Amino acid sequence: MQIIRHPAEMTAWAKEQAKAGRRIGLVPTMGFFHEGHISLMRRAGQLADQVAVSLFVNPTQFGPQEDLAAYPRDFERDCAMAEAAGVTALFAPEAAEMYPAGFSTTVTVGAELTGHLCGASRPGHFAGVATVVCKLFSIVRPDLAVFGEKDFQQLAVIRRMNADLNLGVEIVTHPIVREADGLAMSSRNTYLAPQQREAALSLSRALALARKMAAAGERSAERLTAALLDFIHAFPETAVDYISFVHQDSLQPAVEIDSQTVLALAVQIGGKVRLIDNGLVL
Ligand code: AMP
């Protein structure tokens, strides 16, 4: 596995691959790998000849009060895990290489996709995400890129940007990878104290409750939301950021749920750790 630090070197690598007729699969990440990341890398390896992973804790997608400085990092461990997963190039640039002096371009996806859910509680977040992913697509020139369904609003934003800007990358999605007890894997789970780890189960269990109620015939997003709010707040140290039933592609709110409706959740645990989860309800 090659470790590449500079955008120009990364592009040179990509051109070599293209010249040799090899397809590149890219997995963009912020590192501190878990099985969710690894399954994306393996998927990329099944679909492409070369797997490039970007490891970059992108400062522009963090708000001023967020956890940029504290975000967990373990470069050595990440390298070993990526190599074992068949990654051939790990692109790990410094922020100053990605955003040199004078940098002044932002990719903004419209408010219909970014104005609610995580976009409402994290202003500027999706502009940061769209801009860095656009840059990564330009630098790595992948044929395909694999993204996790865990960040499902991010996925909708990237699909829109990819189509609107004719970037021509095949966007591949991968289901949420979970711990045995249902908690969606996340680098941020490492912040959870033992008693908060229990409270973190409120998200996946709320998803299960919504599915159970829907299977029993409940279709009202309003009644489901009220039931889930009580359910989640019964766990200690939880504060709901949002409980939203939305159409899986348009992200527009659903009044009555149907087979296209995704339940999206964001919950603060212990006032500090913000976790997300989502899934189809029916
Ligand atoms: P991150 O490092 O958190 O920015 O995530 C990098 C990629 O891994 C994104 O496409 C995420 O959606 C994906 N990802 C993160 N956690 C999971 C998970 N538990 N299951 C599947 N994909 C995930």
PDB file of C-alpha atoms and ligand atoms in Angstrom:
ATOM      1  CA  MET A   1       0.000   0.000   0.000  1.00  0.00           C
ATOM      2  CA  GLN A   2       1.365   3.393  -0.974  1.00  0.00           C
ATOM      3  CA  ILE A   3       0.937   6.260   1.451  1.00  0.00           C
ATOM      4  CA  ILE A   4       0.547   9.473  -0.503  1.00  0.00           C
ATOM      5  CA  ARG A   5       0.618  12.908   1.139  1.00  0.00           C
ATOM      6  CA  HIS A   6       0.449  15.358  -1.749  1.00  0.00           C
ATOM      7  CA  PRO A   7      -2.493  15.965  -4.088  1.00  0.00           C
ATOM      8  CA  ALA A   8      -0.236  16.177  -7.163  1.00  0.00           C
ATOM      9  CA  GLU A   9       1.333  12.793  -6.336  1.00  0.00           C
ATOM     10  CA  MET A  10      -2.082  11.301  -5.820  1.00  0.00           C
ATOM     11  CA  THR A  11      -3.210  12.520  -9.237  1.00  0.00           C
ATOM     12  CA  ALA A  12      -0.011  11.168 -10.810  1.00  0.00           C
ATOM     13  CA  TRP A  13      -0.829   7.768  -9.268  1.00  0.00           C
ATOM     14  CA  ALA A  14      -4.387   7.986 -10.624  1.00  0.00           C
ATOM     15  CA  LYS A  15      -3.170   8.823 -14.127  1.00  0.00           C
ATOM     16  CA  GLU A  16      -0.826   5.828 -14.072  1.00  0.00           C
ATOM     17  CA  GLN A  17      -3.709   3.550 -13.151  1.00  0.00           C
ATOM     18  CA  ALA A  18      -5.921   4.970 -15.877  1.00  0.00           C
ATOM     19  CA  LYS A  19      -3.140   4.570 -18.440  1.00  0.00           C
ATOM     20  CA  ALA A  20      -2.820   0.920 -17.482  1.00  0.00           C
ATOM     21  CA  GLY A  21      -6.583   0.512 -17.886  1.00  0.00           C
ATOM     22  CA  ARG A  22      -7.183  -0.063 -14.170  1.00  0.00           C
ATOM     23  CA  ARG A  23     -10.401   1.115 -12.566  1.00  0.00           C
ATOM     24  CA  ILE A  24     -10.059   3.090  -9.337  1.00  0.00           C
ATOM     25  CA  GLY A  25     -12.472   2.763  -6.421  1.00  0.00           C
ATOM     26  CA  LEU A  26     -12.291   5.549  -3.817  1.00  0.00           C
ATOM     27  CA  VAL A  27     -13.434   5.405  -0.201  1.00  0.00           C
ATOM     28  CA  PRO A  28     -13.377   8.868   1.414  1.00  0.00           C
ATOM     29  CA  THR A  29     -12.938   8.724   5.205  1.00  0.00           C
ATOM     30  CA  MET A  30     -11.873  10.693   8.252  1.00  0.00           C
ATOM     31  CA  GLY A  31      -9.948   7.706   9.631  1.00  0.00           C
ATOM     32  CA  PHE A  32     -10.041   5.883  12.978  1.00  0.00           C
ATOM     33  CA  PHE A  33     -11.251   2.862  11.086  1.00  0.00           C
ATOM     34  CA  HIS A  34     -13.861   0.378  12.224  1.00  0.00           C
ATOM     35  CA  GLU A  35     -15.612  -2.462  10.444  1.00  0.00           C
ATOM     36  CA  GLY A  36     -17.941   0.022   8.686  1.00  0.00           C
ATOM     37  CA  HIS A  37     -14.996   1.648   6.911  1.00  0.00           C
ATOM     38  CA  ILE A  38     -13.372  -1.706   6.215  1.00  0.00           C
ATOM     39  CA  SER A  39     -16.499  -3.108   4.580  1.00  0.00           C
ATOM     40  CA  LEU A  40     -16.575  -0.070   2.254  1.00  0.00           C
ATOM     41  CA  MET A  41     -12.940  -0.743   1.308  1.00  0.00           C
ATOM     42  CA  ARG A  42     -13.660  -4.417   0.602  1.00  0.00           C
ATOM     43  CA  ARG A  43     -16.651  -3.443  -1.497  1.00  0.00           C
ATOM     44  CA  ALA A  44     -14.476  -1.055  -3.502  1.00  0.00           C
ATOM     45  CA  GLY A  45     -11.991  -3.904  -4.002  1.00  0.00           C
ATOM     46  CA  GLN A  46     -14.731  -6.124  -5.440  1.00  0.00           C
ATOM     47  CA  LEU A  47     -15.776  -3.446  -7.916  1.00  0.00           C
ATOM     48  CA  ALA A  48     -12.473  -1.857  -8.972  1.00  0.00           C
ATOM     49  CA  ASP A  49      -8.879  -2.896  -9.721  1.00  0.00           C
ATOM     50  CA  GLN A  50      -7.290  -0.393  -7.356  1.00  0.00           C
ATOM     51  CA  VAL A  51      -8.659   0.849  -4.030  1.00  0.00           C
ATOM     52  CA  ALA A  52      -7.747   4.348  -2.921  1.00  0.00           C
ATOM     53  CA  VAL A  53      -8.764   5.506   0.539  1.00  0.00           C
ATOM     54  CA  SER A  54      -8.579   9.119   1.579  1.00  0.00           C
ATOM     55  CA  LEU A  55      -7.917   9.765   5.253  1.00  0.00           C
ATOM     56  CA  PHE A  56      -8.529  13.409   5.988  1.00  0.00           C
ATOM     57  CA  VAL A  57     -10.213  14.989   9.003  1.00  0.00           C
ATOM     58  CA  ASN A  58     -11.673  17.797   6.966  1.00  0.00           C
ATOM     59  CA  PRO A  59     -11.698  20.994   9.068  1.00  0.00           C
ATOM     60  CA  THR A  60     -14.270  22.782   6.902  1.00  0.00           C
ATOM     61  CA  GLN A  61     -17.063  20.344   7.772  1.00  0.00           C
ATOM     62  CA  PHE A  62     -16.734  20.963  11.521  1.00  0.00           C
ATOM     63  CA  GLY A  63     -18.510  23.844  13.244  1.00  0.00           C
ATOM     64  CA  PRO A  64     -16.612  26.092  15.713  1.00  0.00           C
ATOM     65  CA  GLN A  65     -18.145  24.276  18.719  1.00  0.00           C
ATOM     66  CA  GLU A  66     -17.575  20.786  17.287  1.00  0.00           C
ATOM     67  CA  ASP A  67     -14.985  18.079  17.914  1.00  0.00           C
ATOM     68  CA  LEU A  68     -12.323  18.767  15.233  1.00  0.00           C
ATOM     69  CA  ALA A  69      -9.403  18.874  17.695  1.00  0.00           C
ATOM     70  CA  ALA A  70     -10.681  15.899  19.701  1.00  0.00           C
ATOM     71  CA  TYR A  71     -11.635  13.758  16.696  1.00  0.00           C
ATOM     72  CA  PRO A  72     -10.005  10.331  17.289  1.00  0.00           C
ATOM     73  CA  ARG A  73      -6.904   9.576  15.256  1.00  0.00           C
ATOM     74  CA  ASP A  74      -4.588   6.541  15.018  1.00  0.00           C
ATOM     75  CA  PHE A  75      -2.639   6.691  11.787  1.00  0.00           C
ATOM     76  CA  GLU A  76      -0.505   3.554  12.314  1.00  0.00           C
ATOM     77  CA  ARG A  77      -3.473   1.380  13.147  1.00  0.00           C
ATOM     78  CA  ASP A  78      -5.462   2.812  10.226  1.00  0.00           C
ATOM     79  CA  CYS A  79      -2.628   2.040   7.803  1.00  0.00           C
ATOM     80  CA  ALA A  80      -2.414  -1.565   8.998  1.00  0.00           C
ATOM     81  CA  MET A  81      -6.186  -2.047   8.754  1.00  0.00           C
ATOM     82  CA  ALA A  82      -6.416  -0.468   5.293  1.00  0.00           C
ATOM     83  CA  GLU A  83      -3.557  -2.562   3.962  1.00  0.00           C
ATOM     84  CA  ALA A  84      -5.159  -5.739   5.335  1.00  0.00           C
ATOM     85  CA  ALA A  85      -8.399  -4.744   3.578  1.00  0.00           C
ATOM     86  CA  GLY A  86      -6.609  -4.625   0.221  1.00  0.00           C
ATOM     87  CA  VAL A  87      -6.208  -0.861  -0.116  1.00  0.00           C
ATOM     88  CA  THR A  88      -3.482   0.025  -2.638  1.00  0.00           C
ATOM     89  CA  ALA A  89      -3.200   3.778  -2.056  1.00  0.00           C
ATOM     90  CA  LEU A  90      -3.870   5.722   1.123  1.00  0.00           C
ATOM     91  CA  PHE A  91      -4.174   9.450   0.503  1.00  0.00           C
ATOM     92  CA  ALA A  92      -3.535  11.346   3.746  1.00  0.00           C
ATOM     93  CA  PRO A  93      -2.933  15.027   2.989  1.00  0.00           C
ATOM     94  CA  GLU A  94      -2.281  17.839   5.448  1.00  0.00           C
ATOM     95  CA  ALA A  95      -5.009  20.489   5.701  1.00  0.00           C
ATOM     96  CA  ALA A  96      -2.572  23.074   4.314  1.00  0.00           C
ATOM     97  CA  GLU A  97      -2.184  20.978   1.142  1.00  0.00           C
ATOM     98  CA  MET A  98      -5.950  20.735   0.674  1.00  0.00           C
ATOM     99  CA  TYR A  99      -6.625  24.373   1.557  1.00  0.00           C
ATOM    100  CA  PRO A 100      -3.520  26.387   0.669  1.00  0.00           C
ATOM    101  CA  ALA A 101      -3.379  30.147   1.205  1.00  0.00           C
ATOM    102  CA  GLY A 102      -5.847  31.869  -1.075  1.00  0.00           C
ATOM    103  CA  PHE A 103      -8.222  28.916  -1.275  1.00  0.00           C
ATOM    104  CA  SER A 104     -11.618  30.432  -1.909  1.00  0.00           C
ATOM    105  CA  THR A 105     -14.054  28.070  -3.664  1.00  0.00           C
ATOM    106  CA  THR A 106     -17.009  26.351  -1.987  1.00  0.00           C
ATOM    107  CA  VAL A 107     -19.446  23.840  -3.438  1.00  0.00           C
ATOM    108  CA  THR A 108     -22.901  24.494  -2.010  1.00  0.00           C
ATOM    109  CA  VAL A 109     -25.768  22.068  -2.535  1.00  0.00           C
ATOM    110  CA  GLY A 110     -29.258  23.623  -2.330  1.00  0.00           C
ATOM    111  CA  ALA A 111     -31.277  23.994   0.848  1.00  0.00           C
ATOM    112  CA  GLU A 112     -33.889  21.422  -0.189  1.00  0.00           C
ATOM    113  CA  LEU A 113     -31.240  18.767   0.555  1.00  0.00           C
ATOM    114  CA  THR A 114     -29.105  20.568   3.137  1.00  0.00           C
ATOM    115  CA  GLY A 115     -31.473  22.887   5.029  1.00  0.00           C
ATOM    116  CA  HIS A 116     -32.861  20.331   7.478  1.00  0.00           C
ATOM    117  CA  LEU A 117     -31.777  17.196   9.389  1.00  0.00           C
ATOM    118  CA  CYS A 118     -28.014  17.427  10.066  1.00  0.00           C
ATOM    119  CA  GLY A 119     -27.791  20.564   7.897  1.00  0.00           C
ATOM    120  CA  ALA A 120     -30.014  22.461  10.347  1.00  0.00           C
ATOM    121  CA  SER A 121     -27.966  21.633  13.446  1.00  0.00           C
ATOM    122  CA  ARG A 122     -24.620  21.801  11.632  1.00  0.00           C
ATOM    123  CA  PRO A 123     -24.628  24.970   9.485  1.00  0.00           C
ATOM    124  CA  GLY A 124     -21.946  24.867   6.812  1.00  0.00           C
ATOM    125  CA  HIS A 125     -21.323  21.152   7.341  1.00  0.00           C
ATOM    126  CA  PHE A 126     -22.551  19.988   3.940  1.00  0.00           C
ATOM    127  CA  ALA A 127     -20.769  22.770   2.068  1.00  0.00           C
ATOM    128  CA  GLY A 128     -17.595  21.467   3.741  1.00  0.00           C
ATOM    129  CA  VAL A 129     -18.446  17.893   2.794  1.00  0.00           C
ATOM    130  CA  ALA A 130     -19.414  18.691  -0.829  1.00  0.00           C
ATOM    131  CA  THR A 131     -16.294  20.805  -1.350  1.00  0.00           C
ATOM    132  CA  VAL A 132     -13.874  18.232   0.018  1.00  0.00           C
ATOM    133  CA  VAL A 133     -15.508  15.339  -1.841  1.00  0.00           C
ATOM    134  CA  CYS A 134     -15.445  17.385  -5.056  1.00  0.00           C
ATOM    135  CA  LYS A 135     -11.724  18.011  -4.485  1.00  0.00           C
ATOM    136  CA  LEU A 136     -11.111  14.319  -3.713  1.00  0.00           C
ATOM    137  CA  PHE A 137     -12.893  13.303  -6.929  1.00  0.00           C
ATOM    138  CA  SER A 138     -10.682  15.750  -8.870  1.00  0.00           C
ATOM    139  CA  ILE A 139      -7.480  14.583  -7.181  1.00  0.00           C
ATOM    140  CA  VAL A 140      -8.099  10.813  -7.158  1.00  0.00           C
ATOM    141  CA  ARG A 141     -10.164  10.648 -10.383  1.00  0.00           C
ATOM    142  CA  PRO A 142     -12.032   7.526  -9.304  1.00  0.00           C
ATOM    143  CA  ASP A 143     -14.303   5.476 -11.555  1.00  0.00           C
ATOM    144  CA  LEU A 144     -16.440   4.754  -8.518  1.00  0.00           C
ATOM    145  CA  ALA A 145     -16.665   5.894  -4.916  1.00  0.00           C
ATOM    146  CA  VAL A 146     -18.189   3.961  -2.024  1.00  0.00           C
ATOM    147  CA  PHE A 147     -20.173   5.716   0.720  1.00  0.00           C
ATOM    148  CA  GLY A 148     -21.972   4.326   3.771  1.00  0.00           C
ATOM    149  CA  GLU A 149     -25.730   4.616   4.169  1.00  0.00           C
ATOM    150  CA  LYS A 150     -25.100   5.659   7.767  1.00  0.00           C
ATOM    151  CA  ASP A 151     -24.599   9.225   6.536  1.00  0.00           C
ATOM    152  CA  PHE A 152     -27.632   9.129   4.323  1.00  0.00           C
ATOM    153  CA  GLN A 153     -28.105  12.901   3.953  1.00  0.00           C
ATOM    154  CA  GLN A 154     -24.441  13.139   2.950  1.00  0.00           C
ATOM    155  CA  LEU A 155     -25.130  10.497   0.325  1.00  0.00           C
ATOM    156  CA  ALA A 156     -28.028  12.506  -1.133  1.00  0.00           C
ATOM    157  CA  VAL A 157     -25.842  15.641  -1.184  1.00  0.00           C
ATOM    158  CA  ILE A 158     -22.973  13.843  -2.940  1.00  0.00           C
ATOM    159  CA  ARG A 159     -25.265  12.234  -5.514  1.00  0.00           C
ATOM    160  CA  ARG A 160     -26.747  15.661  -6.301  1.00  0.00           C
ATOM    161  CA  MET A 161     -23.320  17.316  -6.594  1.00  0.00           C
ATOM    162  CA  ASN A 162     -21.977  14.455  -8.733  1.00  0.00           C
ATOM    163  CA  ALA A 163     -24.927  14.792 -11.124  1.00  0.00           C
ATOM    164  CA  ASP A 164     -25.100  18.593 -11.141  1.00  0.00           C
ATOM    165  CA  LEU A 165     -21.377  19.077 -11.750  1.00  0.00           C
ATOM    166  CA  ASN A 166     -21.110  16.157 -14.221  1.00  0.00           C
ATOM    167  CA  LEU A 167     -18.348  14.599 -12.163  1.00  0.00           C
ATOM    168  CA  GLY A 168     -19.117  11.211 -13.691  1.00  0.00           C
ATOM    169  CA  VAL A 169     -18.215   9.097 -10.671  1.00  0.00           C
ATOM    170  CA  GLU A 170     -20.287   5.971 -10.062  1.00  0.00           C
ATOM    171  CA  ILE A 171     -21.669   6.356  -6.533  1.00  0.00           C
ATOM    172  CA  VAL A 172     -21.905   3.024  -4.711  1.00  0.00           C
ATOM    173  CA  THR A 173     -23.643   2.714  -1.352  1.00  0.00           C
ATOM    174  CA  HIS A 174     -23.075   0.250   1.442  1.00  0.00           C
ATOM    175  CA  PRO A 175     -25.493  -0.685   4.275  1.00  0.00           C
ATOM    176  CA  ILE A 176     -24.866   0.411   7.854  1.00  0.00           C
ATOM    177  CA  VAL A 177     -22.504  -1.901   9.740  1.00  0.00           C
ATOM    178  CA  ARG A 178     -23.573  -2.386  13.365  1.00  0.00           C
ATOM    179  CA  GLU A 179     -22.194  -3.750  16.621  1.00  0.00           C
ATOM    180  CA  ALA A 180     -23.777  -7.036  17.789  1.00  0.00           C
ATOM    181  CA  ASP A 181     -26.263  -5.120  19.957  1.00  0.00           C
ATOM    182  CA  GLY A 182     -27.391  -2.860  17.092  1.00  0.00           C
ATOM    183  CA  LEU A 183     -25.356   0.310  17.678  1.00  0.00           C
ATOM    184  CA  ALA A 184     -24.255   1.734  14.320  1.00  0.00           C
ATOM    185  CA  MET A 185     -20.459   1.718  14.187  1.00  0.00           C
ATOM    186  CA  SER A 186     -18.923   5.184  14.338  1.00  0.00           C
ATOM    187  CA  SER A 187     -15.503   6.608  15.108  1.00  0.00           C
ATOM    188  CA  ARG A 188     -17.334   8.826  17.622  1.00  0.00           C
ATOM    189  CA  ASN A 189     -18.516   5.787  19.649  1.00  0.00           C
ATOM    190  CA  THR A 190     -15.100   5.885  21.255  1.00  0.00           C
ATOM    191  CA  TYR A 191     -16.183   9.043  23.151  1.00  0.00           C
ATOM    192  CA  LEU A 192     -18.919   7.126  24.997  1.00  0.00           C
ATOM    193  CA  ALA A 193     -18.430   6.379  28.697  1.00  0.00           C
ATOM    194  CA  PRO A 194     -19.707   2.908  29.703  1.00  0.00           C
ATOM    195  CA  GLN A 195     -23.101   4.137  30.966  1.00  0.00           C
ATOM    196  CA  GLN A 196     -23.495   6.294  27.851  1.00  0.00           C
ATOM    197  CA  ARG A 197     -22.857   3.255  25.659  1.00  0.00           C
ATOM    198  CA  GLU A 198     -26.223   1.897  26.930  1.00  0.00           C
ATOM    199  CA  ALA A 199     -27.963   5.185  26.149  1.00  0.00           C
ATOM    200  CA  ALA A 200     -26.480   5.085  22.637  1.00  0.00           C
ATOM    201  CA  LEU A 201     -28.651   2.034  21.975  1.00  0.00           C
ATOM    202  CA  SER A 202     -31.670   4.365  22.080  1.00  0.00           C
ATOM    203  CA  LEU A 203     -31.135   5.122  18.364  1.00  0.00           C
ATOM    204  CA  SER A 204     -31.163   1.595  16.935  1.00  0.00           C
ATOM    205  CA  ARG A 205     -33.900   0.590  19.371  1.00  0.00           C
ATOM    206  CA  ALA A 206     -36.024   3.560  18.319  1.00  0.00           C
ATOM    207  CA  LEU A 207     -35.607   2.421  14.732  1.00  0.00           C
ATOM    208  CA  ALA A 208     -36.783  -1.052  15.746  1.00  0.00           C
ATOM    209  CA  LEU A 209     -39.756   0.420  17.610  1.00  0.00           C
ATOM    210  CA  ALA A 210     -40.780   2.506  14.580  1.00  0.00           C
ATOM    211  CA  ARG A 211     -40.625  -0.592  12.395  1.00  0.00           C
ATOM    212  CA  LYS A 212     -42.701  -2.555  14.891  1.00  0.00           C
ATOM    213  CA  MET A 213     -45.348   0.180  15.084  1.00  0.00           C
ATOM    214  CA  ALA A 214     -45.385   0.519  11.286  1.00  0.00           C
ATOM    215  CA  ALA A 215     -45.736  -3.243  10.875  1.00  0.00           C
ATOM    216  CA  ALA A 216     -48.735  -3.059  13.220  1.00  0.00           C
ATOM    217  CA  GLY A 217     -50.347  -0.494  10.918  1.00  0.00           C
ATOM    218  CA  GLU A 218     -49.255   2.933  12.229  1.00  0.00           C
ATOM    219  CA  ARG A 219     -48.646   5.318   9.302  1.00  0.00           C
ATOM    220  CA  SER A 220     -48.713   8.756  10.924  1.00  0.00           C
ATOM    221  CA  ALA A 221     -45.252  10.353  11.047  1.00  0.00           C
ATOM    222  CA  GLU A 222     -46.502  12.702  13.764  1.00  0.00           C
ATOM    223  CA  ARG A 223     -47.690   9.917  16.087  1.00  0.00           C
ATOM    224  CA  LEU A 224     -44.568   7.851  15.429  1.00  0.00           C
ATOM    225  CA  THR A 225     -42.368  10.868  16.179  1.00  0.00           C
ATOM    226  CA  ALA A 226     -44.148  11.506  19.491  1.00  0.00           C
ATOM    227  CA  ALA A 227     -43.760   7.856  20.534  1.00  0.00           C
ATOM    228  CA  LEU A 228     -40.056   7.804  19.597  1.00  0.00           C
ATOM    229  CA  LEU A 229     -39.344  11.070  21.402  1.00  0.00           C
ATOM    230  CA  ASP A 230     -40.652   9.596  24.665  1.00  0.00           C
ATOM    231  CA  PHE A 231     -38.889   6.310  24.005  1.00  0.00           C
ATOM    232  CA  ILE A 232     -35.470   7.919  23.419  1.00  0.00           C
ATOM    233  CA  HIS A 233     -35.752  10.378  26.290  1.00  0.00           C
ATOM    234  CA  ALA A 234     -36.433   7.479  28.673  1.00  0.00           C
ATOM    235  CA  PHE A 235     -32.742   6.559  28.224  1.00  0.00           C
ATOM    236  CA  PRO A 236     -30.458   8.538  30.577  1.00  0.00           C
ATOM    237  CA  GLU A 237     -28.403  11.473  29.240  1.00  0.00           C
ATOM    238  CA  THR A 238     -30.194  11.613  25.879  1.00  0.00           C
ATOM    239  CA  ALA A 239     -31.343  14.766  24.097  1.00  0.00           C
ATOM    240  CA  VAL A 240     -33.014  14.359  20.717  1.00  0.00           C
ATOM    241  CA  ASP A 241     -31.582  16.603  18.011  1.00  0.00           C
ATOM    242  CA  TYR A 242     -34.092  15.406  15.424  1.00  0.00           C
ATOM    243  CA  ILE A 243     -36.479  12.557  14.655  1.00  0.00           C
ATOM    244  CA  SER A 244     -37.494  12.888  11.001  1.00  0.00           C
ATOM    245  CA  PHE A 245     -39.457  10.756   8.587  1.00  0.00           C
ATOM    246  CA  VAL A 246     -38.340  11.720   5.078  1.00  0.00           C
ATOM    247  CA  HIS A 247     -38.460  10.415   1.525  1.00  0.00           C
ATOM    248  CA  GLN A 248     -35.305   8.401   0.900  1.00  0.00           C
ATOM    249  CA  ASP A 249     -34.254  10.326  -2.257  1.00  0.00           C
ATOM    250  CA  SER A 250     -35.768  13.811  -1.994  1.00  0.00           C
ATOM    251  CA  LEU A 251     -35.321  13.998   1.826  1.00  0.00           C
ATOM    252  CA  GLN A 252     -38.649  15.840   1.947  1.00  0.00           C
ATOM    253  CA  PRO A 253     -40.680  15.227   5.127  1.00  0.00           C
ATOM    254  CA  ALA A 254     -43.275  12.452   5.001  1.00  0.00           C
ATOM    255  CA  VAL A 255     -46.692  12.963   6.605  1.00  0.00           C
ATOM    256  CA  GLU A 256     -47.780   9.378   6.083  1.00  0.00           C
ATOM    257  CA  ILE A 257     -45.009   6.812   5.948  1.00  0.00           C
ATOM    258  CA  ASP A 258     -44.661   4.372   3.035  1.00  0.00           C
ATOM    259  CA  SER A 259     -42.059   1.991   1.586  1.00  0.00           C
ATOM    260  CA  GLN A 260     -39.857   4.962   0.553  1.00  0.00           C
ATOM    261  CA  THR A 261     -39.793   6.565   3.996  1.00  0.00           C
ATOM    262  CA  VAL A 262     -36.552   6.706   5.944  1.00  0.00           C
ATOM    263  CA  LEU A 263     -36.488   7.431   9.657  1.00  0.00           C
ATOM    264  CA  ALA A 264     -33.480   9.641  10.383  1.00  0.00           C
ATOM    265  CA  LEU A 265     -32.314  10.209  13.955  1.00  0.00           C
ATOM    266  CA  ALA A 266     -29.732  12.373  15.654  1.00  0.00           C
ATOM    267  CA  VAL A 267     -29.320  12.191  19.419  1.00  0.00           C
ATOM    268  CA  GLN A 268     -26.895  13.920  21.773  1.00  0.00           C
ATOM    269  CA  ILE A 269     -25.587  11.594  24.473  1.00  0.00           C
ATOM    270  CA  GLY A 270     -24.297  13.205  27.638  1.00  0.00           C
ATOM    271  CA  GLY A 271     -24.407  16.655  26.016  1.00  0.00           C
ATOM    272  CA  LYS A 272     -21.252  15.987  24.043  1.00  0.00           C
ATOM    273  CA  VAL A 273     -21.498  12.987  21.729  1.00  0.00           C
ATOM    274  CA  ARG A 274     -23.836  13.396  18.767  1.00  0.00           C
ATOM    275  CA  LEU A 275     -24.828  10.115  17.143  1.00  0.00           C
ATOM    276  CA  ILE A 276     -26.895   9.484  14.007  1.00  0.00           C
ATOM    277  CA  ASP A 277     -28.759   6.488  12.624  1.00  0.00           C
ATOM    278  CA  ASN A 278     -31.339   5.859   9.939  1.00  0.00           C
ATOM    279  CA  GLY A 279     -33.232   3.208   8.059  1.00  0.00           C
ATOM    280  CA  LEU A 280     -36.293   2.429   5.994  1.00  0.00           C
ATOM    281  CA  VAL A 281     -39.330   1.972   8.205  1.00  0.00           C
ATOM    282  CA  LEU A 282     -41.469  -0.418   6.144  1.00  0.00           C
TER     283      LEU A 282
HETATM  284  P1  AMP B   1     -16.268   8.893   8.309  1.00  0.00           P
HETATM  285  O1  AMP B   1     -14.867   8.431   8.496  1.00  0.00           O
HETATM  286  O2  AMP B   1     -17.103   8.816   9.542  1.00  0.00           O
HETATM  287  O3  AMP B   1     -16.369  10.204   7.576  1.00  0.00           O
HETATM  288  O4  AMP B   1     -16.945   7.838   7.328  1.00  0.00           O
HETATM  289  C1  AMP B   1     -16.356   7.498   6.092  1.00  0.00           C
HETATM  290  C2  AMP B   1     -17.332   6.646   5.302  1.00  0.00           C
HETATM  291  O5  AMP B   1     -17.647   5.480   6.059  1.00  0.00           O
HETATM  292  C3  AMP B   1     -18.673   7.348   5.005  1.00  0.00           C
HETATM  293  O6  AMP B   1     -19.107   6.990   3.704  1.00  0.00           O
HETATM  294  C4  AMP B   1     -19.588   6.769   6.056  1.00  0.00           C
HETATM  295  O7  AMP B   1     -20.933   6.756   5.670  1.00  0.00           O
HETATM  296  C5  AMP B   1     -19.045   5.349   6.151  1.00  0.00           C
HETATM  297  N1  AMP B   1     -19.420   4.755   7.442  1.00  0.00           N
HETATM  298  C6  AMP B   1     -19.186   5.241   8.683  1.00  0.00           C
HETATM  299  N2  AMP B   1     -19.722   4.430   9.622  1.00  0.00           N
HETATM  300  C7  AMP B   1     -20.320   3.416   8.939  1.00  0.00           C
HETATM  301  C8  AMP B   1     -21.065   2.269   9.331  1.00  0.00           C
HETATM  302  N3  AMP B   1     -21.301   1.985  10.605  1.00  0.00           N
HETATM  303  N4  AMP B   1     -21.524   1.460   8.360  1.00  0.00           N
HETATM  304  C9  AMP B   1     -21.303   1.732   7.039  1.00  0.00           C
HETATM  305  N5  AMP B   1     -20.604   2.787   6.605  1.00  0.00           N
HETATM  306  C10 AMP B   1     -20.127   3.626   7.545  1.00  0.00           C
END
